[in-house]
Structures are given as structure tokens and as C-alpha cells.
Amino acid sequence: MDIPAIGSAEEISCDVLVIGGGTAGTMAALTAAERGARVLLLEKAHVRHSGALAMGMDGVNNAVVPGRAEPDDYVAEITRANDGIVDQSTVRQTATRGFAMVQRLERYGVKFEKDEHGEYAVRQVHRSGSYVLPMPEGKDVKKVLYRQLRRREMRELIRIENRVMPVRVLTSPEDGRAIGAAGFHTRTGAFVTVRAGAVILATGPCGRLGLPASGYLYGTYENPTNAGDGYAMAYHAGAALTGIECFQINPLIKDYNGPACAYVANPFGGYQVNRHGERFVDSDYWSGQMMAEFAAELASDRGPVYLKLSHLPEESITSLESILHTTERPTRGTFHAGRGHDYRTHDIEMHISEIGLCGGHSASGVRVDAHARTTVDRLYAAGDLASVPHNYMIGAFVFGDLAGADASRYTAYEGPLPADQVAAAHELVYRPLRTPDGPPQPQVEYKLRRFVNDYVAPPKTGAKLSLAVAAFDRMTGEIARMGARTAHELMRCAEVSFIRDCAEMAARSSLARTESRWGLYHERLDHPERSDEEWLYHLDLRKSPGGAMEFTARPVEPYLVPVAEFAPAGGASRHLGEVHPLDVATAGAAGTGAGSSPVTRTVGAPVAAGPAVATAASPRILELLALAEEAPGLAALRPYLLDPDPAVRAAAVAAVSESVPAGAGPALAERLADPSPAVRAVAAASLRELLEVLPAEPALAAGLRAALAVTDPRVADPVVRSAALEVLRALRLGDAPLYAAHLDDPEAEVRIHAVRALVSVDAVDALARAAGDGAREVRVAVAKGLAAVRGARPEPLEVLLGDADPLVRGAALGALATTGCGGPYADRAVAALSGDPAWQVRAGAAAALSAARPGVAVAHLTGALADPNADVRKAAVLALLAHRAEPAARAALATATADPDADVRAYAARAAA
């Protein structure tokens, strides 16, 4: 392609420019538009499918739901997880605003898991605080957000430009404020400039920094499109970045660069173990300290390390497969099947990911205040790009909302765009076209990221980091000589320049902080100790007027929420200047130290594919897709819903679920009786997806009841019946007789939904009838349901307490912890704790005794601390915590702090907290 002239640039004007159409960027655009600003949303891919969120999300890690967690406890937890280097005012925004954001997302149509009574089903994964909120339809979150962007009232204010990649933020020569951006179209190569009143960076982390073990450039743990664009743009715009020495490193599946998903597996009973089957992680939060423990175990003779799932019952494994092989990573089931591995017979070998930069999962990012403002006026940062430690998805939404609200105050910049900055951006984009036969981007990027692995990845030393700085300086010339011929190759070349900037920032920041902190994230072998006296500081990095990276040690401000382990005093910042690497490339004595001042399926069975929603076979689908972009009403879509071609009908159902016109619920319910199984499956999935936005109207109830009443074997479908029961329950459109009628359904999955529905209406008598169900998983659901009804009593559990299956008995005993465990029930729990051969039953009995009288419970629970099974000992410790007012219970817990199992030790230690 030819190099376009600077004067031919397409210029766009807006009040608020949002760069990045992922989690934070989408929310920033919506909020700014809701406040009346004219918004331009730039995305180098396509907003419908862009960002890490488009890969699917199985749950929220930091939902502070009233009644289940306290904001101050969450702030303290994050402060400890980040070794005290925290601006608590930013973390507190997520803690206090996160629940309102969950509710806002629900209004948009995002589905969070709830119990039978409509309460949020928050899980405790960390050893203190219940913050994890599952998302059963998490694969559809981006689809829901895109639907909001395409609402008619939003389209009038939000202009989306897909396939446009900014490379530089433009700043005013007079006062340095952000006034726009310059970039190019990644398909046509056209040059684009933007003038704006404010700029919001929401480009995600730098996930493409270290090189994966596979050597594949795009096989990263994080979304590989996140190449550090925003980090580099913020740096060159003059903004301060902070915590860049605190890397993101994750546990992952060995040879498969996806998360091992302990967060997902933990509520089902999965956990990490060494090769002896022992839990070993003492850390209380997913943090650098946890990764240090993980790395140490992996390197010892106790390695390899596994995510243990093989001990779980079939129904738990089936549920995990449905999450891990769809929402989390669709290729995961194929990977395991290819190796002949099954969760029933094989635990999952784990390893450690490449390094990256990410504020949302560690701490490294653009410095922001509690309103998402950076140190450059009218420049904002949100999401994984912003340095708000462990902010995760909810934090990205919160800070996108904050940025959009604050930026909406400004109107478009009307002065001339700075010619020198525009020219520099033009040169950065198009110079590879001048040397089309130069080194290709994949080779240069591979070499660059190999240097990151060799010299920057922990454990770090001053010598290796100094070699890294020299390598990245040297590679500046190689990057300048890269060749390209197409607009797509120009995009990749620009990304390499961003990666190089981030690599140098990571190396120089790691040199400057002369201590070890955050466990594996910043482990300096030449400075192995943490020094709060010298380094309870944020390490800020910025571009000096001369173009060098310079550093400031900014003290941590006094906490809003006291944390006993740290006592920041605030005070003045220390200007450190540039960091001077060691002269390690020549022989002879080294100079001063670097960073010193001034510095249900069977193995092999194919994974079931989701129903096809579109195919190029019918031109009607092309018509429908074009129509769907206009957010049509139901009348316009109805001919496609009734089309003779099932592929067209399925695509029409998907279009209805994307635009949700008036009458969508009844229309989708009607398709539950479609003759095509694929259409029925799409309709069922759509109804589940839209639970939070569909009105509970009589027409929808009638359609769902009709779907349940279908008897024609050609159309009767357990997927339909399960979905109909779930929607009726969630929208409170059903009653006990309707639900009880499906306790005799031939499919166990449908009967489980009937049980959950009966719990929602507190139908204890009908639930008790289901205690004789032939399927174990249904009886377990009944046991849990009898504990979840309002006014729960132990008597209806009687049959289940004597069940022949140990999992059912264990669930029934565990239910006594909620219903009460007095008199004969306490005797049964004591007998089971001491004599039942099944560890699941003994664990349930220990849980039951948490609700018994201390005089009965404490002695037997103390004895259970010697049980050979670690899960029984853990259950005993948790039950003893309920009796911690008793001296004997406290004494027993004190002995458990020396247990060989890490979980048992950690929970026992809470007695002293």
C-alpha cells in the first residue's frame, strides 16, 4: 500500500474519546453518553467481539454484596494482597460502588447466579470474605453490552469506529491537556486524527509481554490483542505510570495457556495439590505471595502441582465441564480429550504463565485517582490499564463509569492539532512501508519477548535487568527497520513498538525498586528482603522533558481502612531520577548497584457444539443480519422467526435476544416448541440469558407453561423443560403444583430444576416427597434445598440422613448446620463423625456440629482434628470457629495451626484474628 499524506487524514470531532471497546471502554462510553456527551469509541478490532470480556467470564471475583461482605473488609484484603502499596481511595471506589454496578449490569441483562429465593449466590473462595459471584451465562456479557451500545438513544450519541487503532494521545502544547489522538484504519490503512474534549484510555493490560512456553506469540494467558497500547500512549503523553515492577503471573494448565480455574473449581470442592495430594498454599489471596508458594512447590521434589478434581462426584465434574469447556475456554475440552485425560481419572497439571503487566490482576498500570483521572489533565484510564490493584471485571466497570462521568464535563477541542505530534504518529504508523523487505514483525517480536523471558522474568537480579535494558535499547533500531506491506502488518508493527516500551518500563522499574515485594511478582535475588522503611512507596515512572524514563518514590498515603501489618505515614515524595544499569557486558569490577540512588461425557467423546445461529447457506440470513444492526421491532423479525429454514429461525432468535424488542419474551417462549432442536436450544439459551431484562408478563408465563406441557416426542425436549422451569422460578411466574408435577420428569436435570423451583416457593412437603428420587444428584439437591427454605427444620431431612449413598448423607448432615442440630440430630452427627467410613459423611457431620450445643460438639470436633482426611479436618476447624467463645474450642484451634494441610492451618489461624 502507499503511504497516505498527513493532509489526507480523516478528522473526527467528539466531546469524549474512548480508546478501547472492552469492559471499561464500553461502560465509559455508555455513562458519558447518558450524561449528554458526544462520544467516539475507537476499537482496533470490532466492539461486538473485542476485549478480554469477549472470551467469556465465569464469575466476578470482587462482588461486595451487602449482607455478605463489607467494603472496609474488602479494602483491607486488597491492601494485604498488595503488600501495603495501595491507594485505598481507589480500591474503595470498587468496594462501595461495585454492588450498584452489579445491579446496573443486571438491568442490562447480565445474569449473576442467584439462589432459589433470588438472593445473590456469593461464594467464599478466599479464606476471609465472600466475594466471588458466579455468572452462569458469562459467555454472553459482551453481547449484552453491545446491545446497550446499539440502543437507539445511545446510537445518537455514541459513534463507533471499528478497525481504527490509535497510536498516540495528542496533548495541547499550551497546557499539556489531552485533546485527541492519532491513528489509522487497520483494514484500509487510512490515517485518522481525532479532536476531543477528554480522552479515556481503556486498552486493557500488556498481556503480550513475556513469551509463552509454547513460543507462540499469541498463545498468552491474557488476551493477546492487549499489547500494552495504552501503557505506551499514556507514557508518551506524559502521564505517570506506577507499580510497573509488580508483574502479573498466573497459574495455568500445563501446555495449555488458559487458567487452571481454581476460582471456579473451589466452590465445587476442587483445590491445588502437590504430587503427594497435599494442599500447600498458605496465602490468603490470589497474589504474588501465592504465586511464590506455587513456584517453590513446583521447583521442589513435591512437584508437579495439580488442580485436584478427580475426587469429586460425577455431578460436580459434569457441572465443571459445562463451565470450563464453554464459558472459560471452548478449546479446553478438546485439549484434554486429545491427551486422553478426564477429570474423573486425571487431575490437571498446572504450571506458571509468562509475565505481563496488569493493574486489574496485580498492580501495574497508569496512575489514577478515585475518579479515574491520570496525571495529565483530561486524560483518564480505566480497567486493567489503570493501577487499581486486583480490580478485576467489576472494578473495570466501576472505573469506566467514573471516567465516563468525569470526562462528560468537557466539549470538543477546537484549536489546531499539534503538527509535530501528528507527524510523529504518522511516522510511527507508516515507516514499515518504506522498508517492506525489512525484518518481519513476528521475528522481531519473538526476539524481543525472548529477551523479556531471559532477563526480566522473576527471579530478578540487577545484572539480568541491566542486560534487558541494553537489549531493549538496541532493539529500538531493529524495530525501526521492520517491514510491512499491508494495513494489518502495520498494526502488528505498531504493537511491537508498544511491547518494547512496556518491556523497558518493566526492566527499569524493577531495577529502581531495590527490595523484594509481592512475592514472585517482584523477587530480587540481590535484594531478597522487603523493606517497608525504605520502600513503602509507589514507584512512579514518567517520561522526562529530555525523553528519558525517570522515577519518583511516592509515599503511600495514610489508610482509610487501618491494616495492622502496615502503617504508612504519607509525607513528601523522593525524586529518584533515571535508573543506572550495571555495566555487566564487560569484564572487570562492577560499578554501583543497579537501582541505587539516584534510581458427563466420556474420554475422547467430541465436545458438543452449540447450535449454529448463522450460516452463509441462505441469503435470508444476510438480510436478517443487516436488519439486526438497526435494532428492529418484533414485527420486522417475525417473518424470520417463522422462516422454513431452521438456520434462519435460529439466527432470528439470536437477533431477538440481541435487540430485545417489546414482546421478546413470549416470542422466544413460542420458539421453545420449534420442530428444530437447534432452534429450541437457542431459544432456551436466550431466555436464560435475558432473565434480568424480560418483564414477568402473563404472555411469557403462558408460553413457558405451554412448553412444559408439550408431549409430542418429536418436540418434547429436556433442554426446553429445564429452561422453562428456570425462567418461571426466576421471574416468579410459577407455583408449587406446577413445579411438583415435574418431580416425575424422566430427566434428572429437569427434576433438579423442579427442586430448585420448589425451594423458591418454600414447598417443604413437595420437597420431602422428592427425597426418594432415584438419582443421587436430585437427592443431594433436595438436602440442600431443605436447608435453603425459609424456616428450615431438621425433621424433613430424616429420610436423607439414612440414605444409602454417602454423598446424600453428607449433604443432609451438612444441611443440619442451617436447620439446627439439637437432640437426636446431634447424636447422629457425632456417630457419623466418629464412625462413618466415607470422608464426605464425616465432613458433613463436622459441619452439622457447628449448630449443636458446645458441650456436645467441641470435644468431638477436637477429636476430628486427627482425622486422616484433610477435608474432614478443615470442616472440623470451620465448625470449631463457630464455637470459638469456648476455651476448649480455642485450644483445639491452636493445635490445628500446625496441621500439615495449608487450608486447615489457615482457617485455624483465623481464631486468633
mmCIF file of C-alpha atoms in Angstrom, residues 75 84 113 226 247 383 581 635 777 875:
data_model
loop_
_atom_site.group_PDB
_atom_site.id
_atom_site.type_symbol
_atom_site.label_atom_id
_atom_site.label_comp_id
_atom_site.label_asym_id
_atom_site.label_seq_id
_atom_site.Cartn_x
_atom_site.Cartn_y
_atom_site.Cartn_z
ATOM 1 C CA VAL A 75 -10.248 -2.795 51.096
ATOM 2 C CA GLY A 84 0.570 -2.395 51.528
ATOM 3 C CA GLU A 113 -26.111 -16.643 39.911
ATOM 4 C CA ASN A 226 -3.630 -6.448 24.523
ATOM 5 C CA PHE A 247 4.178 -8.163 37.267
ATOM 6 C CA GLY A 383 -9.847 -1.208 33.505
ATOM 7 C CA PRO A 581 22.093 -0.147 34.983
ATOM 8 C CA ALA A 635 -42.867 -7.237 13.777
ATOM 9 C CA GLU A 777 -27.818 -35.741 42.375
ATOM 10 C CA ALA A 875 -14.693 -28.943 58.247
#
